[in-house]
Structures are given as structure tokens and as C-alpha cells.
Amino acid sequence: MGNSLKAIVAFVPSKGCQKYLLEDLEEMPVDKMVDVSGRQLRRLPLHICSFRELVKLYLSDNNLNHLPPELEQLQNLQLLALDFNNFKALPPVVCTLRQLCILYVGNNRLCSLPLELRLLRNLRALWIESNCLQQLPEVVCKLSLLKTLHAGSNALRGLPARLRGLRELRTIWLSGNLLSEFPPVLLHMPLLEVIDVDRNAIRRFPSLAHLPGLKLVIYDHNPCRNAPKVARGVRRVGRWSEESPEPRKRSGALADITPEDLPLPPAGDRAELE
């Protein structure tokens, strides 16, 4: 069906129209996954909340701005995708899904996150990119098992010092924010593997050579006057990336970065995370 027809039908709340949008999704799928992305939905059909063994639920690219309390029935849910919707606040019911490991809420209109998010003790990947965040919510620092944080394309000017308490964090994406300096807290997180501060306003980079876990740093499109110093074997993407404490011509430790070497855009990480 065409998107225009979906958009018209989405305004009609009748069961018949909702069934039309969902293409006869009435029974619990064998793979325990429901993907109703891009269906122009304005509300979540309640019968999906009866699929109590559901593990993955994709609601991306709809017109949702709230979720029903009945969603709490999905206590086996491990992945919830709410990106590309119209949420101004994270629905409280999301914080009742205690088994969630992966939460996508990027490309909405969030200005904050609720304190109840700390109840998601199993959360390992949080995607809050392309929202209206002017600071990283402190509650993120309570997610002790978090391994991946994507907070790009917001209006962040810094990071809270408490972030260093996230000892499991390995990847942090901060591209497209308003950082005028490299976040000092990241210098105290030796287990970080990927740091992306592309497209910010950083003028000078400190040395990152003391971070033993670092594998990749992306710092392109900053008005920087120097490249960050890194340990041997760490890849860098940005101006003067061929420079290092031991120049490539002598040591062969670092090679020029080509487009083929670049990591997949953050959205491409889903397959690996899931």
C-alpha cells in the first residue's frame, strides 16, 4: 500500500483500519519479533501488548507520541525501537520493561530523560541521537551495564563527570553537538574503544595515548589546531590523521584512513547489537 493511503487510514481509529495498517498481524510471531515500522501508526494497537513472549518490537518511523500502559505486559522484551516518531517525552511505561537491553529513541523531540530510566538495569545500548538534549541526562550515568551510547546530533556542550562510573562503556558517539573542548571525563575512561566527536567546535585535543582500550577516534570537522595523540595501532579519522608520535613513514604503525576503513554509520550497528 502507498504511504499516502496509510497516512489517511491512520487517522481512522476503527479496528478494520488498524488491521489494514498492520497487514493482519494477529498472532504471536514464531520468531518473537514484531516490526511495524513505517506504518504511519498514531497509536500502538493493543493486541500487540498481548504477545507476552515478544523479545523485539520495532515501532520506528511512525507518528507515535505516546504508548499505552498495557505495554508493561511485555516483560520479556529485550529490544524496543521508538526512533523516528514524535515523542516529546519518553513514555513512562518504557521504564517498566526491566529486561530491555537495547533502546532506540533517536530522531524524536526529547529534551530530557526520566529518572525512572535507571530502573532499566540490563540496558546495554542507548540511542538518543537527533533529539533536543542540551545536556546529557544524569540518569544515563546510572546505567551501569551500558556499552554503547549514541548521543550525536543534539546540543550537548559537555558531559557529566559521573559518566566515568560507566565501567562497561566501550563506544560513545557525540558527533554533531556543540562541544567546544574535548570532554575531560573521557580522559578518565581507559576502557573506551571508540570515541566519535566529529562535527563539533573543538579547537585543541589532549593526548589520548594513555587510553589502553582505544581503537578508533573520529574527530573530523572540528576547527582543531592539532590531531589527538594516540597509542600505536589506534585509528584516527580527521585532519592530520597521518601524524603520530611515531610517523607512519618510519614505523608503519598507522595507515591513512580510506572511506572503506570507516566504521558503519551508527544506524548500521543494529545487526551487531541485536
Coordinates of C-alpha atoms in Angstrom, one line a residue:
M1 CA 0.0 0.0 0.0
G2 CA 1.2 3.5 -0.6
N3 CA 2.4 5.8 2.1
S4 CA -0.3 8.4 1.3
L5 CA -3.1 5.8 1.7
K6 CA -1.5 4.7 5.0
A7 CA -1.5 8.2 6.2
I8 CA -5.2 8.6 5.5
V9 CA -6.2 5.3 7.1
A10 CA -4.0 6.1 10.2
F11 CA -6.5 8.8 11.2
V12 CA -9.4 6.3 11.4
P13 CA -9.4 4.5 14.7
S14 CA -11.6 1.6 13.7
K15 CA -10.4 -1.9 14.2
G16 CA -10.7 -2.6 10.5
C17 CA -8.4 0.3 9.6
Q18 CA -5.8 -0.7 12.2
K19 CA -5.9 -4.3 10.9
Y20 CA -5.3 -2.9 7.4
L21 CA -2.3 -0.9 8.6
L22 CA -0.9 -4.0 10.4
E23 CA -1.4 -6.3 7.5
D24 CA -3.3 -8.9 9.5
L25 CA -0.8 -9.2 12.3
E26 CA -3.0 -11.0 14.8
E27 CA -0.9 -13.8 16.3
M28 CA 2.4 -14.0 18.2
P29 CA 5.2 -14.4 15.6
V30 CA 7.2 -17.5 15.8
D31 CA 10.5 -15.5 15.9
K32 CA 9.1 -13.4 18.8
M33 CA 9.7 -10.2 16.8
V34 CA 7.2 -7.6 15.6
D35 CA 8.2 -5.0 13.1
V36 CA 5.6 -2.4 12.3
S37 CA 8.0 0.4 11.3
G38 CA 6.8 2.9 8.7
R39 CA 3.1 2.1 9.0
Q40 CA 2.0 5.6 9.8
L41 CA 0.7 4.4 13.1
R42 CA -0.6 7.1 15.6
R43 CA -1.2 4.7 18.4
L44 CA 0.1 1.2 19.3
P45 CA -2.5 -1.5 18.6
L46 CA -3.3 -3.0 22.0
H47 CA -3.4 -6.6 20.8
I48 CA 0.4 -6.4 20.3
C49 CA 0.7 -6.0 24.1
S50 CA -0.8 -9.5 24.5
F51 CA 2.2 -11.1 22.8
R52 CA 3.8 -11.6 26.2
E53 CA 6.8 -13.7 24.9
L54 CA 7.8 -10.9 22.5
V55 CA 11.6 -10.2 22.5
K56 CA 11.9 -7.5 19.8
L57 CA 9.5 -4.7 19.0
Y58 CA 10.2 -2.2 16.2
L59 CA 7.9 0.9 16.1
S60 CA 10.3 3.1 14.1
D61 CA 9.2 5.7 11.6
N62 CA 5.6 6.1 12.7
N63 CA 3.6 9.1 14.1
L64 CA 3.6 7.9 17.8
N65 CA 3.7 10.4 20.6
H66 CA 2.6 8.1 23.5
L67 CA 2.4 4.4 24.4
P68 CA -0.4 2.6 26.3
P69 CA 0.2 1.3 29.8
E70 CA -0.6 -2.2 28.6
L71 CA 2.9 -2.3 27.1
E72 CA 4.1 -3.2 30.5
Q73 CA 2.8 -6.7 29.8
L74 CA 5.8 -7.3 27.5
Q75 CA 8.2 -8.2 30.3
N76 CA 10.4 -10.4 28.0
L77 CA 11.1 -7.5 25.7
Q78 CA 14.8 -7.0 25.1
L79 CA 14.8 -4.6 22.2
L80 CA 12.5 -1.6 21.7
A81 CA 12.8 0.8 18.7
L82 CA 11.0 4.1 19.0
D83 CA 13.2 6.2 16.7
F84 CA 11.7 8.5 14.1
N85 CA 8.5 9.3 15.9
N86 CA 7.0 12.3 17.7
F87 CA 7.8 11.7 21.3
K88 CA 8.4 14.8 23.4
A89 CA 9.0 12.7 26.5
L90 CA 9.9 9.1 26.9
P91 CA 6.7 7.2 27.8
P92 CA 6.8 6.1 31.4
V93 CA 5.8 2.6 30.6
V94 CA 9.1 2.0 28.8
C95 CA 10.9 2.2 32.2
T96 CA 8.9 -0.8 33.4
L97 CA 10.4 -3.1 30.8
R98 CA 13.1 -4.5 33.0
Q99 CA 14.7 -6.9 30.5
L100 CA 15.4 -4.2 27.9
C101 CA 18.9 -4.4 26.6
I102 CA 18.7 -2.1 23.6
L103 CA 16.6 1.1 23.4
Y104 CA 16.3 3.3 20.3
V105 CA 14.7 6.7 20.9
G106 CA 16.7 8.8 18.3
N107 CA 15.1 11.3 16.0
N108 CA 12.3 12.4 18.3
R109 CA 11.9 15.6 20.3
L110 CA 13.2 14.6 23.7
C111 CA 14.6 17.4 25.9
S112 CA 15.2 15.1 28.8
L113 CA 15.0 11.5 30.1
P114 CA 13.0 10.4 33.1
L115 CA 14.8 9.4 36.3
E116 CA 12.9 6.1 36.1
L117 CA 15.2 5.1 33.2
R118 CA 17.7 3.9 35.9
L119 CA 15.3 1.0 36.5
L120 CA 16.5 -0.5 33.2
R121 CA 19.4 -2.2 34.8
N122 CA 20.0 -4.5 31.8
L123 CA 20.3 -1.7 29.3
R124 CA 23.4 -2.1 27.2
A125 CA 22.8 0.2 24.2
L126 CA 21.1 3.6 24.3
W127 CA 20.4 5.6 21.1
I128 CA 19.3 9.1 21.9
E129 CA 20.7 10.9 18.8
S130 CA 18.9 13.7 16.9
N131 CA 16.8 14.9 19.8
C132 CA 16.7 18.3 21.7
L133 CA 19.1 17.5 24.5
Q134 CA 21.2 20.4 25.7
Q135 CA 22.9 18.3 28.3
L136 CA 23.4 14.6 28.8
P137 CA 20.8 13.5 31.4
E138 CA 22.5 12.4 34.6
V139 CA 20.3 9.3 34.7
V140 CA 22.4 7.9 31.9
C141 CA 25.2 7.7 34.4
K142 CA 23.1 5.2 36.4
L143 CA 23.0 2.6 33.6
S144 CA 25.9 0.5 34.9
L145 CA 25.9 -2.1 32.1
L146 CA 25.8 0.4 29.2
K147 CA 28.3 -0.5 26.5
T148 CA 27.1 1.8 23.6
L149 CA 25.9 5.4 23.9
H150 CA 24.9 7.3 20.8
A151 CA 24.1 10.9 21.7
G152 CA 25.0 12.6 18.4
S153 CA 23.1 15.5 16.8
N154 CA 21.9 17.1 19.9
A155 CA 23.0 20.4 21.5
L156 CA 25.4 19.0 24.1
R157 CA 28.2 21.3 25.3
G158 CA 29.8 18.9 27.7
L159 CA 29.4 15.6 29.6
P160 CA 28.8 15.0 33.3
A161 CA 31.8 13.8 35.4
R162 CA 29.8 10.9 36.7
L163 CA 29.9 9.3 33.3
R164 CA 33.3 7.8 34.3
G165 CA 31.3 5.5 36.5
L166 CA 30.1 3.6 33.5
R167 CA 32.9 1.0 33.5
E168 CA 31.3 -1.1 30.8
L169 CA 31.0 1.7 28.3
R170 CA 33.0 1.0 25.2
T171 CA 31.6 3.2 22.4
I172 CA 30.4 6.8 22.6
W173 CA 29.1 8.7 19.6
L174 CA 29.0 12.5 20.1
S175 CA 29.1 13.8 16.6
G176 CA 27.1 16.9 15.6
N177 CA 26.9 18.6 19.1
L178 CA 28.3 21.9 20.5
L179 CA 31.4 20.7 22.2
S180 CA 34.0 23.4 22.4
E181 CA 36.5 21.2 24.2
F182 CA 37.2 17.5 24.3
P183 CA 35.1 16.2 27.2
P184 CA 37.6 15.8 30.2
V185 CA 35.7 12.9 31.6
L186 CA 36.6 10.7 28.6
L187 CA 40.2 11.0 29.6
H188 CA 39.4 9.0 32.7
M189 CA 37.7 6.1 30.9
P190 CA 40.5 3.8 29.9
L191 CA 38.3 1.1 28.6
L192 CA 36.7 3.2 25.9
E193 CA 37.3 1.7 22.4
V194 CA 35.5 4.1 20.1
I195 CA 35.2 7.9 20.6
D196 CA 33.4 9.9 18.0
V197 CA 33.4 13.7 18.4
D198 CA 33.1 14.5 14.7
R199 CA 31.4 17.8 13.7
N200 CA 31.8 19.8 17.0
A201 CA 33.7 23.0 17.8
I202 CA 36.8 21.5 19.4
R203 CA 39.9 23.7 18.8
R204 CA 42.5 21.6 20.6
F205 CA 42.8 17.9 21.5
P206 CA 44.5 16.5 24.6
S207 CA 46.6 13.4 24.3
L208 CA 44.7 10.1 24.2
A209 CA 47.8 7.9 24.2
H210 CA 47.2 6.8 27.8
L211 CA 43.8 5.1 27.0
P212 CA 44.8 1.5 26.6
G213 CA 41.5 0.3 25.2
L214 CA 41.2 2.9 22.5
K215 CA 40.9 1.5 18.9
L216 CA 39.3 4.4 17.0
V217 CA 38.9 8.1 17.4
I218 CA 36.9 10.2 14.9
Y219 CA 37.5 13.9 15.3
D220 CA 36.9 15.3 11.8
H221 CA 35.1 18.6 11.0
N222 CA 36.4 20.4 14.1
P223 CA 38.3 23.7 14.0
C224 CA 41.2 22.0 15.7
R225 CA 44.8 23.0 15.6
N226 CA 46.3 19.6 16.3
A227 CA 45.5 15.9 16.0
P228 CA 45.0 13.9 19.2
K229 CA 48.0 11.9 20.1
V230 CA 47.1 8.2 20.3
A231 CA 48.9 5.0 21.0
R232 CA 50.4 2.8 18.3
G233 CA 47.7 1.0 16.3
V234 CA 44.9 3.3 17.1
R235 CA 43.0 4.5 14.0
R236 CA 42.2 8.2 13.7
V237 CA 39.8 9.9 11.3
G238 CA 40.3 13.7 10.9
R239 CA 42.8 16.4 9.9
W240 CA 46.5 15.4 10.1
S241 CA 45.4 11.8 11.0
E242 CA 48.6 10.5 9.4
E243 CA 50.7 12.2 12.1
S244 CA 51.6 10.3 15.2
P245 CA 54.3 10.2 17.9
E246 CA 55.9 7.7 15.6
P247 CA 55.2 8.8 12.0
R248 CA 53.8 6.3 9.6
K249 CA 56.7 6.5 7.2
R250 CA 59.1 5.3 9.9
S251 CA 57.1 2.8 11.9
G252 CA 54.3 1.7 9.6
A253 CA 52.1 1.7 12.7
L254 CA 49.4 3.9 11.3
A255 CA 47.9 3.9 7.8
D256 CA 45.9 6.6 6.1
I257 CA 42.2 6.2 6.6
T258 CA 40.2 5.5 3.4
P259 CA 36.5 5.6 3.1
E260 CA 36.5 1.8 3.1
D261 CA 38.1 1.8 6.5
L262 CA 35.5 4.0 8.1
P263 CA 33.1 2.4 10.6
L264 CA 29.5 1.9 9.5
P265 CA 27.2 4.8 10.4
P266 CA 25.7 4.3 13.9
A267 CA 22.4 3.0 12.4
G268 CA 24.4 0.2 10.8
D269 CA 25.4 -1.2 14.2
R270 CA 22.0 -2.6 14.8
A271 CA 22.7 -6.0 13.3
E272 CA 25.7 -6.5 15.6
L273 CA 23.9 -5.2 18.7
E274 CA 20.9 -7.4 18.1

